[in-house]
């Protein structure tokens, strides 16, 4: 349960203001079809985070516990710093074009590709390496992505502009930092 809750909370907070959330806003404004956008986000996130979770579990099994503790601790602290850097998404200027793969397909491909190497994907790798429950981590990180992106799709740009982004990013960074320090100090298990 801890893996699910921490994965959900960390990713939901880290995702606010992230480039994939900005993509959700752009897609919602461009297509005005929330259901296929939300389903595309869900499918892309499940596949992307499942792959990341498997990579994290494999890394955890391949590396000894002492090295893993250092890698995870430093990774979480680096995630804290990265979370404080706001993301921006360039407008591609193609507002009038019909989507080649439909709204769902466009969302699926765009989210999957944009999430590659993103902080939430890296966080999923690290969380899967820390916790032994791969399913709980992937479910949590996916839920966190949905908690951050579904309101962006449904409420659009107006709601996103009202969120205190700096405060949200600082809270997410604080959680990553505390996780990193706790792992380095040996609090909690790596399994």
PDB file of N, CA and C in Angstrom, residues 70-174:
ATOM      1  N   UNK A  70      22.689   3.764  -2.835  1.00  0.00           N
ATOM      2  CA  UNK A  70      23.322   5.006  -3.279  1.00  0.00           C
ATOM      3  C   UNK A  70      22.715   5.520  -4.578  1.00  0.00           C
ATOM      4  N   UNK A  71      22.502   4.630  -5.514  1.00  0.00           N
ATOM      5  CA  UNK A  71      21.903   5.030  -6.799  1.00  0.00           C
ATOM      6  C   UNK A  71      20.511   5.616  -6.574  1.00  0.00           C
ATOM      7  N   UNK A  72      19.697   4.922  -5.780  1.00  0.00           N
ATOM      8  CA  UNK A  72      18.339   5.412  -5.521  1.00  0.00           C
ATOM      9  C   UNK A  72      18.344   6.733  -4.760  1.00  0.00           C
ATOM     10  N   UNK A  73      19.155   6.808  -3.718  1.00  0.00           N
ATOM     11  CA  UNK A  73      19.201   8.037  -2.922  1.00  0.00           C
ATOM     12  C   UNK A  73      19.588   9.241  -3.760  1.00  0.00           C
ATOM     13  N   UNK A  74      20.632   9.087  -4.542  1.00  0.00           N
ATOM     14  CA  UNK A  74      21.091  10.181  -5.402  1.00  0.00           C
ATOM     15  C   UNK A  74      20.056  10.464  -6.498  1.00  0.00           C
ATOM     16  N   UNK A  75      19.415   9.414  -7.026  1.00  0.00           N
ATOM     17  CA  UNK A  75      18.392   9.608  -8.060  1.00  0.00           C
ATOM     18  C   UNK A  75      17.208  10.410  -7.530  1.00  0.00           C
ATOM     19  N   UNK A  76      16.737  10.080  -6.334  1.00  0.00           N
ATOM     20  CA  UNK A  76      15.612  10.819  -5.758  1.00  0.00           C
ATOM     21  C   UNK A  76      15.985  12.273  -5.486  1.00  0.00           C
ATOM     22  N   UNK A  77      17.200  12.514  -5.009  1.00  0.00           N
ATOM     23  CA  UNK A  77      17.634  13.896  -4.763  1.00  0.00           C
ATOM     24  C   UNK A  77      17.763  14.652  -6.091  1.00  0.00           C
ATOM     25  N   UNK A  78      18.273  13.988  -7.127  1.00  0.00           N
ATOM     26  CA  UNK A  78      18.332  14.617  -8.456  1.00  0.00           C
ATOM     27  C   UNK A  78      16.929  14.915  -8.971  1.00  0.00           C
ATOM     28  N   UNK A  79      15.971  14.004  -8.722  1.00  0.00           N
ATOM     29  CA  UNK A  79      14.581  14.242  -9.117  1.00  0.00           C
ATOM     30  C   UNK A  79      14.026  15.472  -8.396  1.00  0.00           C
ATOM     31  N   UNK A  80      14.429  15.669  -7.142  1.00  0.00           N
ATOM     32  CA  UNK A  80      13.978  16.851  -6.396  1.00  0.00           C
ATOM     33  C   UNK A  80      14.430  18.122  -7.104  1.00  0.00           C
ATOM     34  N   UNK A  81      15.681  18.145  -7.524  1.00  0.00           N
ATOM     35  CA  UNK A  81      16.200  19.324  -8.229  1.00  0.00           C
ATOM     36  C   UNK A  81      15.507  19.500  -9.581  1.00  0.00           C
ATOM     37  N   UNK A  82      15.322  18.402 -10.313  1.00  0.00           N
ATOM     38  CA  UNK A  82      14.711  18.461 -11.638  1.00  0.00           C
ATOM     39  C   UNK A  82      13.265  18.942 -11.552  1.00  0.00           C
ATOM     40  N   UNK A  83      12.565  18.565 -10.493  1.00  0.00           N
ATOM     41  CA  UNK A  83      11.168  18.959 -10.321  1.00  0.00           C
ATOM     42  C   UNK A  83      11.027  20.474 -10.180  1.00  0.00           C
ATOM     43  N   UNK A  84      12.049  21.129  -9.699  1.00  0.00           N
ATOM     44  CA  UNK A  84      11.997  22.582  -9.520  1.00  0.00           C
ATOM     45  C   UNK A  84      12.179  23.343 -10.833  1.00  0.00           C
ATOM     46  N   UNK A  85      12.547  22.638 -11.903  1.00  0.00           N
ATOM     47  CA  UNK A  85      12.731  23.277 -13.211  1.00  0.00           C
ATOM     48  C   UNK A  85      11.425  23.169 -13.983  1.00  0.00           C
ATOM     49  N   UNK A  86      10.757  24.287 -14.280  1.00  0.00           N
ATOM     50  CA  UNK A  86       9.469  24.205 -14.986  1.00  0.00           C
ATOM     51  C   UNK A  86       9.642  23.758 -16.426  1.00  0.00           C
ATOM     52  N   UNK A  87       8.655  23.007 -16.898  1.00  0.00           N
ATOM     53  CA  UNK A  87       8.635  22.543 -18.281  1.00  0.00           C
ATOM     54  C   UNK A  87       7.860  23.514 -19.146  1.00  0.00           C
ATOM     55  N   UNK A  88       8.221  23.547 -20.415  1.00  0.00           N
ATOM     56  CA  UNK A  88       7.500  24.353 -21.394  1.00  0.00           C
ATOM     57  C   UNK A  88       7.258  23.470 -22.613  1.00  0.00           C
ATOM     58  N   UNK A  89       6.160  23.701 -23.292  1.00  0.00           N
ATOM     59  CA  UNK A  89       5.839  22.947 -24.503  1.00  0.00           C
ATOM     60  C   UNK A  89       5.666  23.943 -25.626  1.00  0.00           C
ATOM     61  N   UNK A  90       6.435  23.770 -26.681  1.00  0.00           N
ATOM     62  CA  UNK A  90       6.332  24.682 -27.815  1.00  0.00           C
ATOM     63  C   UNK A  90       5.065  24.399 -28.588  1.00  0.00           C
ATOM     64  N   UNK A  91       4.414  25.442 -29.053  1.00  0.00           N
ATOM     65  CA  UNK A  91       3.229  25.292 -29.906  1.00  0.00           C
ATOM     66  C   UNK A  91       3.724  24.971 -31.308  1.00  0.00           C
ATOM     67  N   UNK A  92       3.185  23.915 -31.885  1.00  0.00           N
ATOM     68  CA  UNK A  92       3.668  23.487 -33.200  1.00  0.00           C
ATOM     69  C   UNK A  92       3.001  24.214 -34.355  1.00  0.00           C
ATOM     70  N   UNK A  93       2.007  25.026 -34.091  1.00  0.00           N
ATOM     71  CA  UNK A  93       1.376  25.810 -35.134  1.00  0.00           C
ATOM     72  C   UNK A  93       0.465  25.024 -36.055  1.00  0.00           C
ATOM     73  N   UNK A  94       0.156  23.772 -35.726  1.00  0.00           N
ATOM     74  CA  UNK A  94      -0.676  22.932 -36.587  1.00  0.00           C
ATOM     75  C   UNK A  94      -2.104  22.826 -36.076  1.00  0.00           C
ATOM     76  N   UNK A  95      -2.660  23.887 -35.570  1.00  0.00           N
ATOM     77  CA  UNK A  95      -3.985  23.851 -34.961  1.00  0.00           C
ATOM     78  C   UNK A  95      -5.091  23.477 -35.938  1.00  0.00           C
ATOM     79  N   UNK A  96      -4.937  23.796 -37.216  1.00  0.00           N
ATOM     80  CA  UNK A  96      -6.017  23.573 -38.162  1.00  0.00           C
ATOM     81  C   UNK A  96      -5.967  22.210 -38.843  1.00  0.00           C
ATOM     82  N   UNK A  97      -4.916  21.436 -38.637  1.00  0.00           N
ATOM     83  CA  UNK A  97      -4.795  20.125 -39.274  1.00  0.00           C
ATOM     84  C   UNK A  97      -5.637  19.086 -38.530  1.00  0.00           C
ATOM     85  N   UNK A  98      -6.254  18.194 -39.287  1.00  0.00           N
ATOM     86  CA  UNK A  98      -6.959  17.064 -38.687  1.00  0.00           C
ATOM     87  C   UNK A  98      -5.913  16.056 -38.225  1.00  0.00           C
ATOM     88  N   UNK A  99      -6.136  15.413 -37.084  1.00  0.00           N
ATOM     89  CA  UNK A  99      -5.134  14.459 -36.597  1.00  0.00           C
ATOM     90  C   UNK A  99      -5.045  13.238 -37.509  1.00  0.00           C
ATOM     91  N   UNK A 100      -3.846  12.860 -37.843  1.00  0.00           N
ATOM     92  CA  UNK A 100      -3.609  11.751 -38.769  1.00  0.00           C
ATOM     93  C   UNK A 100      -4.117  10.421 -38.205  1.00  0.00           C
ATOM     94  N   UNK A 101      -3.954  10.213 -36.898  1.00  0.00           N
ATOM     95  CA  UNK A 101      -4.329   8.950 -36.274  1.00  0.00           C
ATOM     96  C   UNK A 101      -5.562   9.083 -35.387  1.00  0.00           C
ATOM     97  N   UNK A 102      -6.343  10.117 -35.577  1.00  0.00           N
ATOM     98  CA  UNK A 102      -7.497  10.353 -34.721  1.00  0.00           C
ATOM     99  C   UNK A 102      -7.045  10.976 -33.401  1.00  0.00           C
ATOM    100  N   UNK A 103      -7.985  11.402 -32.616  1.00  0.00           N
ATOM    101  CA  UNK A 103      -7.657  12.061 -31.346  1.00  0.00           C
ATOM    102  C   UNK A 103      -7.002  11.072 -30.385  1.00  0.00           C
ATOM    103  N   UNK A 104      -7.573   9.854 -30.262  1.00  0.00           N
ATOM    104  CA  UNK A 104      -6.995   8.842 -29.371  1.00  0.00           C
ATOM    105  C   UNK A 104      -5.573   8.486 -29.797  1.00  0.00           C
ATOM    106  N   UNK A 105      -5.380   8.148 -31.064  1.00  0.00           N
ATOM    107  CA  UNK A 105      -4.066   7.751 -31.563  1.00  0.00           C
ATOM    108  C   UNK A 105      -3.035   8.859 -31.446  1.00  0.00           C
ATOM    109  N   UNK A 106      -3.451  10.070 -31.753  1.00  0.00           N
ATOM    110  CA  UNK A 106      -2.544  11.216 -31.633  1.00  0.00           C
ATOM    111  C   UNK A 106      -2.114  11.401 -30.188  1.00  0.00           C
ATOM    112  N   UNK A 107      -3.071  11.310 -29.268  1.00  0.00           N
ATOM    113  CA  UNK A 107      -2.767  11.451 -27.843  1.00  0.00           C
ATOM    114  C   UNK A 107      -1.862  10.327 -27.372  1.00  0.00           C
ATOM    115  N   UNK A 108      -2.178   9.097 -27.745  1.00  0.00           N
ATOM    116  CA  UNK A 108      -1.392   7.935 -27.343  1.00  0.00           C
ATOM    117  C   UNK A 108       0.063   8.083 -27.770  1.00  0.00           C
ATOM    118  N   UNK A 109       0.281   8.367 -29.026  1.00  0.00           N
ATOM    119  CA  UNK A 109       1.650   8.478 -29.549  1.00  0.00           C
ATOM    120  C   UNK A 109       2.370   9.678 -28.927  1.00  0.00           C
ATOM    121  N   UNK A 110       1.696  10.819 -28.876  1.00  0.00           N
ATOM    122  CA  UNK A 110       2.330  12.027 -28.338  1.00  0.00           C
ATOM    123  C   UNK A 110       2.717  11.846 -26.871  1.00  0.00           C
ATOM    124  N   UNK A 111       1.805  11.303 -26.061  1.00  0.00           N
ATOM    125  CA  UNK A 111       2.108  11.108 -24.639  1.00  0.00           C
ATOM    126  C   UNK A 111       3.197  10.073 -24.433  1.00  0.00           C
ATOM    127  N   UNK A 112       3.128   8.982 -25.165  1.00  0.00           N
ATOM    128  CA  UNK A 112       4.142   7.941 -25.010  1.00  0.00           C
ATOM    129  C   UNK A 112       5.525   8.503 -25.316  1.00  0.00           C
ATOM    130  N   UNK A 113       5.656   9.192 -26.426  1.00  0.00           N
ATOM    131  CA  UNK A 113       6.961   9.735 -26.826  1.00  0.00           C
ATOM    132  C   UNK A 113       7.427  10.843 -25.897  1.00  0.00           C
ATOM    133  N   UNK A 114       6.509  11.712 -25.498  1.00  0.00           N
ATOM    134  CA  UNK A 114       6.891  12.827 -24.634  1.00  0.00           C
ATOM    135  C   UNK A 114       7.283  12.354 -23.237  1.00  0.00           C
ATOM    136  N   UNK A 115       6.737  11.234 -22.818  1.00  0.00           N
ATOM    137  CA  UNK A 115       7.027  10.698 -21.490  1.00  0.00           C
ATOM    138  C   UNK A 115       8.378   9.974 -21.444  1.00  0.00           C
ATOM    139  N   UNK A 116       8.937   9.634 -22.597  1.00  0.00           N
ATOM    140  CA  UNK A 116      10.230   8.943 -22.637  1.00  0.00           C
ATOM    141  C   UNK A 116      11.311   9.839 -22.045  1.00  0.00           C
ATOM    142  N   UNK A 117      11.944   9.371 -20.997  1.00  0.00           N
ATOM    143  CA  UNK A 117      13.005  10.124 -20.346  1.00  0.00           C
ATOM    144  C   UNK A 117      12.512  11.271 -19.481  1.00  0.00           C
ATOM    145  N   UNK A 118      11.200  11.392 -19.323  1.00  0.00           N
ATOM    146  CA  UNK A 118      10.618  12.450 -18.506  1.00  0.00           C
ATOM    147  C   UNK A 118      10.829  12.132 -17.026  1.00  0.00           C
ATOM    148  N   UNK A 119      10.711  13.154 -16.190  1.00  0.00           N
ATOM    149  CA  UNK A 119      10.954  12.939 -14.764  1.00  0.00           C
ATOM    150  C   UNK A 119       9.995  11.925 -14.150  1.00  0.00           C
ATOM    151  N   UNK A 120       8.750  11.854 -14.620  1.00  0.00           N
ATOM    152  CA  UNK A 120       7.834  10.873 -14.051  1.00  0.00           C
ATOM    153  C   UNK A 120       8.180   9.451 -14.488  1.00  0.00           C
ATOM    154  N   UNK A 121       8.739   9.295 -15.675  1.00  0.00           N
ATOM    155  CA  UNK A 121       9.187   7.970 -16.100  1.00  0.00           C
ATOM    156  C   UNK A 121      10.420   7.556 -15.296  1.00  0.00           C
ATOM    157  N   UNK A 122      11.352   8.477 -15.106  1.00  0.00           N
ATOM    158  CA  UNK A 122      12.546   8.186 -14.308  1.00  0.00           C
ATOM    159  C   UNK A 122      12.137   7.882 -12.868  1.00  0.00           C
ATOM    160  N   UNK A 123      11.164   8.634 -12.350  1.00  0.00           N
ATOM    161  CA  UNK A 123      10.661   8.370 -10.997  1.00  0.00           C
ATOM    162  C   UNK A 123      10.067   6.971 -10.914  1.00  0.00           C
ATOM    163  N   UNK A 124       9.377   6.528 -11.956  1.00  0.00           N
ATOM    164  CA  UNK A 124       8.794   5.186 -11.975  1.00  0.00           C
ATOM    165  C   UNK A 124       9.888   4.125 -11.919  1.00  0.00           C
ATOM    166  N   UNK A 125      10.961   4.335 -12.656  1.00  0.00           N
ATOM    167  CA  UNK A 125      12.101   3.406 -12.600  1.00  0.00           C
ATOM    168  C   UNK A 125      12.636   3.340 -11.169  1.00  0.00           C
ATOM    169  N   UNK A 126      12.856   4.498 -10.554  1.00  0.00           N
ATOM    170  CA  UNK A 126      13.414   4.542  -9.202  1.00  0.00           C
ATOM    171  C   UNK A 126      12.455   3.942  -8.174  1.00  0.00           C
ATOM    172  N   UNK A 127      11.179   4.251  -8.283  1.00  0.00           N
ATOM    173  CA  UNK A 127      10.196   3.711  -7.337  1.00  0.00           C
ATOM    174  C   UNK A 127      10.075   2.201  -7.469  1.00  0.00           C
ATOM    175  N   UNK A 128      10.121   1.690  -8.700  1.00  0.00           N
ATOM    176  CA  UNK A 128      10.061   0.239  -8.908  1.00  0.00           C
ATOM    177  C   UNK A 128      11.312  -0.437  -8.368  1.00  0.00           C
ATOM    178  N   UNK A 129      12.432   0.258  -8.411  1.00  0.00           N
ATOM    179  CA  UNK A 129      13.659  -0.297  -7.838  1.00  0.00           C
ATOM    180  C   UNK A 129      13.595  -0.292  -6.311  1.00  0.00           C
ATOM    181  N   UNK A 130      12.923   0.679  -5.749  1.00  0.00           N
ATOM    182  CA  UNK A 130      12.827   0.788  -4.285  1.00  0.00           C
ATOM    183  C   UNK A 130      11.817  -0.187  -3.699  1.00  0.00           C
ATOM    184  N   UNK A 131      10.656  -0.298  -4.331  1.00  0.00           N
ATOM    185  CA  UNK A 131       9.577  -1.122  -3.786  1.00  0.00           C
ATOM    186  C   UNK A 131       9.476  -2.437  -4.553  1.00  0.00           C
ATOM    187  N   UNK A 132       9.176  -3.506  -3.847  1.00  0.00           N
ATOM    188  CA  UNK A 132       9.110  -4.821  -4.495  1.00  0.00           C
ATOM    189  C   UNK A 132       7.802  -5.050  -5.251  1.00  0.00           C
ATOM    190  N   UNK A 133       6.811  -4.215  -5.057  1.00  0.00           N
ATOM    191  CA  UNK A 133       5.526  -4.405  -5.715  1.00  0.00           C
ATOM    192  C   UNK A 133       5.450  -3.600  -7.007  1.00  0.00           C
ATOM    193  N   UNK A 134       5.835  -4.250  -8.112  1.00  0.00           N
ATOM    194  CA  UNK A 134       5.827  -3.603  -9.421  1.00  0.00           C
ATOM    195  C   UNK A 134       4.420  -3.139  -9.795  1.00  0.00           C
ATOM    196  N   UNK A 135       3.435  -3.960  -9.539  1.00  0.00           N
ATOM    197  CA  UNK A 135       2.056  -3.612  -9.882  1.00  0.00           C
ATOM    198  C   UNK A 135       1.610  -2.367  -9.108  1.00  0.00           C
ATOM    199  N   UNK A 136       1.925  -2.301  -7.822  1.00  0.00           N
ATOM    200  CA  UNK A 136       1.533  -1.142  -7.007  1.00  0.00           C
ATOM    201  C   UNK A 136       2.221   0.128  -7.496  1.00  0.00           C
ATOM    202  N   UNK A 137       3.487   0.037  -7.871  1.00  0.00           N
ATOM    203  CA  UNK A 137       4.213   1.210  -8.360  1.00  0.00           C
ATOM    204  C   UNK A 137       3.627   1.687  -9.684  1.00  0.00           C
ATOM    205  N   UNK A 138       3.440   0.780 -10.631  1.00  0.00           N
ATOM    206  CA  UNK A 138       2.906   1.171 -11.946  1.00  0.00           C
ATOM    207  C   UNK A 138       1.476   1.694 -11.796  1.00  0.00           C
ATOM    208  N   UNK A 139       0.678   1.038 -10.967  1.00  0.00           N
ATOM    209  CA  UNK A 139      -0.688   1.527 -10.728  1.00  0.00           C
ATOM    210  C   UNK A 139      -0.643   2.917 -10.091  1.00  0.00           C
ATOM    211  N   UNK A 140       0.249   3.106  -9.135  1.00  0.00           N
ATOM    212  CA  UNK A 140       0.357   4.400  -8.461  1.00  0.00           C
ATOM    213  C   UNK A 140       0.846   5.506  -9.378  1.00  0.00           C
ATOM    214  N   UNK A 141       1.881   5.231 -10.160  1.00  0.00           N
ATOM    215  CA  UNK A 141       2.390   6.281 -11.047  1.00  0.00           C
ATOM    216  C   UNK A 141       1.385   6.597 -12.149  1.00  0.00           C
ATOM    217  N   UNK A 142       0.678   5.580 -12.613  1.00  0.00           N
ATOM    218  CA  UNK A 142      -0.364   5.808 -13.627  1.00  0.00           C
ATOM    219  C   UNK A 142      -1.508   6.620 -13.027  1.00  0.00           C
ATOM    220  N   UNK A 143      -1.920   6.258 -11.825  1.00  0.00           N
ATOM    221  CA  UNK A 143      -2.974   7.019 -11.147  1.00  0.00           C
ATOM    222  C   UNK A 143      -2.534   8.466 -10.919  1.00  0.00           C
ATOM    223  N   UNK A 144      -1.294   8.649 -10.524  1.00  0.00           N
ATOM    224  CA  UNK A 144      -0.772  10.002 -10.335  1.00  0.00           C
ATOM    225  C   UNK A 144      -0.808  10.816 -11.624  1.00  0.00           C
ATOM    226  N   UNK A 145      -0.429  10.177 -12.736  1.00  0.00           N
ATOM    227  CA  UNK A 145      -0.495  10.864 -14.034  1.00  0.00           C
ATOM    228  C   UNK A 145      -1.927  11.250 -14.370  1.00  0.00           C
ATOM    229  N   UNK A 146      -2.857  10.341 -14.112  1.00  0.00           N
ATOM    230  CA  UNK A 146      -4.257  10.619 -14.425  1.00  0.00           C
ATOM    231  C   UNK A 146      -4.818  11.713 -13.514  1.00  0.00           C
ATOM    232  N   UNK A 147      -4.439  11.692 -12.237  1.00  0.00           N
ATOM    233  CA  UNK A 147      -4.912  12.725 -11.312  1.00  0.00           C
ATOM    234  C   UNK A 147      -4.454  14.115 -11.746  1.00  0.00           C
ATOM    235  N   UNK A 148      -3.274  14.198 -12.332  1.00  0.00           N
ATOM    236  CA  UNK A 148      -2.763  15.497 -12.783  1.00  0.00           C
ATOM    237  C   UNK A 148      -3.284  15.883 -14.158  1.00  0.00           C
ATOM    238  N   UNK A 149      -3.476  14.911 -15.038  1.00  0.00           N
ATOM    239  CA  UNK A 149      -3.805  15.233 -16.428  1.00  0.00           C
ATOM    240  C   UNK A 149      -5.293  15.272 -16.754  1.00  0.00           C
ATOM    241  N   UNK A 150      -6.110  14.466 -16.094  1.00  0.00           N
ATOM    242  CA  UNK A 150      -7.544  14.486 -16.394  1.00  0.00           C
ATOM    243  C   UNK A 150      -8.150  15.862 -16.087  1.00  0.00           C
ATOM    244  N   UNK A 151      -7.850  16.467 -14.929  1.00  0.00           N
ATOM    245  CA  UNK A 151      -8.382  17.822 -14.715  1.00  0.00           C
ATOM    246  C   UNK A 151      -7.884  18.819 -15.762  1.00  0.00           C
ATOM    247  N   UNK A 152      -6.658  18.639 -16.224  1.00  0.00           N
ATOM    248  CA  UNK A 152      -6.141  19.531 -17.267  1.00  0.00           C
ATOM    249  C   UNK A 152      -6.961  19.392 -18.540  1.00  0.00           C
ATOM    250  N   UNK A 153      -7.348  18.159 -18.864  1.00  0.00           N
ATOM    251  CA  UNK A 153      -8.166  17.936 -20.055  1.00  0.00           C
ATOM    252  C   UNK A 153      -9.571  18.484 -19.846  1.00  0.00           C
ATOM    253  N   UNK A 154     -10.156  18.223 -18.688  1.00  0.00           N
ATOM    254  CA  UNK A 154     -11.544  18.605 -18.437  1.00  0.00           C
ATOM    255  C   UNK A 154     -11.727  20.099 -18.146  1.00  0.00           C
ATOM    256  N   UNK A 155     -10.802  20.664 -17.417  1.00  0.00           N
ATOM    257  CA  UNK A 155     -10.954  22.056 -17.003  1.00  0.00           C
ATOM    258  C   UNK A 155     -10.165  23.035 -17.859  1.00  0.00           C
ATOM    259  N   UNK A 156      -9.217  22.486 -18.597  1.00  0.00           N
ATOM    260  CA  UNK A 156      -8.475  23.314 -19.535  1.00  0.00           C
ATOM    261  C   UNK A 156      -7.503  24.279 -18.890  1.00  0.00           C
ATOM    262  N   UNK A 157      -7.123  25.228 -19.683  1.00  0.00           N
ATOM    263  CA  UNK A 157      -6.079  26.161 -19.328  1.00  0.00           C
ATOM    264  C   UNK A 157      -6.440  27.065 -18.153  1.00  0.00           C
ATOM    265  N   UNK A 158      -7.712  27.368 -17.972  1.00  0.00           N
ATOM    266  CA  UNK A 158      -8.129  28.276 -16.903  1.00  0.00           C
ATOM    267  C   UNK A 158      -7.723  27.736 -15.538  1.00  0.00           C
ATOM    268  N   UNK A 159      -8.020  26.461 -15.287  1.00  0.00           N
ATOM    269  CA  UNK A 159      -7.679  25.861 -14.004  1.00  0.00           C
ATOM    270  C   UNK A 159      -6.172  25.761 -13.820  1.00  0.00           C
ATOM    271  N   UNK A 160      -5.462  25.429 -14.872  1.00  0.00           N
ATOM    272  CA  UNK A 160      -4.014  25.284 -14.768  1.00  0.00           C
ATOM    273  C   UNK A 160      -3.338  26.595 -14.401  1.00  0.00           C
ATOM    274  N   UNK A 161      -3.879  27.700 -14.892  1.00  0.00           N
ATOM    275  CA  UNK A 161      -3.282  28.998 -14.596  1.00  0.00           C
ATOM    276  C   UNK A 161      -3.508  29.421 -13.150  1.00  0.00           C
ATOM    277  N   UNK A 162      -4.509  28.859 -12.478  1.00  0.00           N
ATOM    278  CA  UNK A 162      -4.824  29.246 -11.104  1.00  0.00           C
ATOM    279  C   UNK A 162      -4.039  28.459 -10.068  1.00  0.00           C
ATOM    280  N   UNK A 163      -3.405  27.354 -10.468  1.00  0.00           N
ATOM    281  CA  UNK A 163      -2.629  26.558  -9.515  1.00  0.00           C
ATOM    282  C   UNK A 163      -1.330  27.273  -9.167  1.00  0.00           C
ATOM    283  N   UNK A 164      -0.956  27.284  -7.891  1.00  0.00           N
ATOM    284  CA  UNK A 164       0.331  27.877  -7.505  1.00  0.00           C
ATOM    285  C   UNK A 164       1.475  26.923  -7.869  1.00  0.00           C
ATOM    286  N   UNK A 165       1.916  26.991  -9.120  1.00  0.00           N
ATOM    287  CA  UNK A 165       2.870  26.022  -9.664  1.00  0.00           C
ATOM    288  C   UNK A 165       4.165  25.931  -8.856  1.00  0.00           C
ATOM    289  N   UNK A 166       4.690  27.055  -8.426  1.00  0.00           N
ATOM    290  CA  UNK A 166       5.947  27.010  -7.671  1.00  0.00           C
ATOM    291  C   UNK A 166       5.773  26.239  -6.370  1.00  0.00           C
ATOM    292  N   UNK A 167       4.647  26.432  -5.709  1.00  0.00           N
ATOM    293  CA  UNK A 167       4.393  25.731  -4.445  1.00  0.00           C
ATOM    294  C   UNK A 167       4.243  24.229  -4.706  1.00  0.00           C
ATOM    295  N   UNK A 168       3.492  23.872  -5.722  1.00  0.00           N
ATOM    296  CA  UNK A 168       3.299  22.455  -6.056  1.00  0.00           C
ATOM    297  C   UNK A 168       4.634  21.806  -6.397  1.00  0.00           C
ATOM    298  N   UNK A 169       5.449  22.476  -7.199  1.00  0.00           N
ATOM    299  CA  UNK A 169       6.767  21.919  -7.563  1.00  0.00           C
ATOM    300  C   UNK A 169       7.662  21.799  -6.334  1.00  0.00           C
ATOM    301  N   UNK A 170       7.586  22.745  -5.429  1.00  0.00           N
ATOM    302  CA  UNK A 170       8.413  22.675  -4.209  1.00  0.00           C
ATOM    303  C   UNK A 170       7.981  21.517  -3.324  1.00  0.00           C
ATOM    304  N   UNK A 171       6.681  21.274  -3.228  1.00  0.00           N
ATOM    305  CA  UNK A 171       6.194  20.135  -2.436  1.00  0.00           C
ATOM    306  C   UNK A 171       6.679  18.825  -3.052  1.00  0.00           C
ATOM    307  N   UNK A 172       6.531  18.687  -4.368  1.00  0.00           N
ATOM    308  CA  UNK A 172       7.001  17.471  -5.048  1.00  0.00           C
ATOM    309  C   UNK A 172       8.507  17.302  -4.862  1.00  0.00           C
ATOM    310  N   UNK A 173       9.256  18.382  -5.010  1.00  0.00           N
ATOM    311  CA  UNK A 173      10.711  18.321  -4.822  1.00  0.00           C
ATOM    312  C   UNK A 173      11.048  17.908  -3.396  1.00  0.00           C
ATOM    313  N   UNK A 174      10.305  18.433  -2.444  1.00  0.00           N
ATOM    314  CA  UNK A 174      10.527  18.071  -1.040  1.00  0.00           C
ATOM    315  C   UNK A 174      10.303  16.587  -0.797  1.00  0.00           C
TER     316      UNK A 174
END
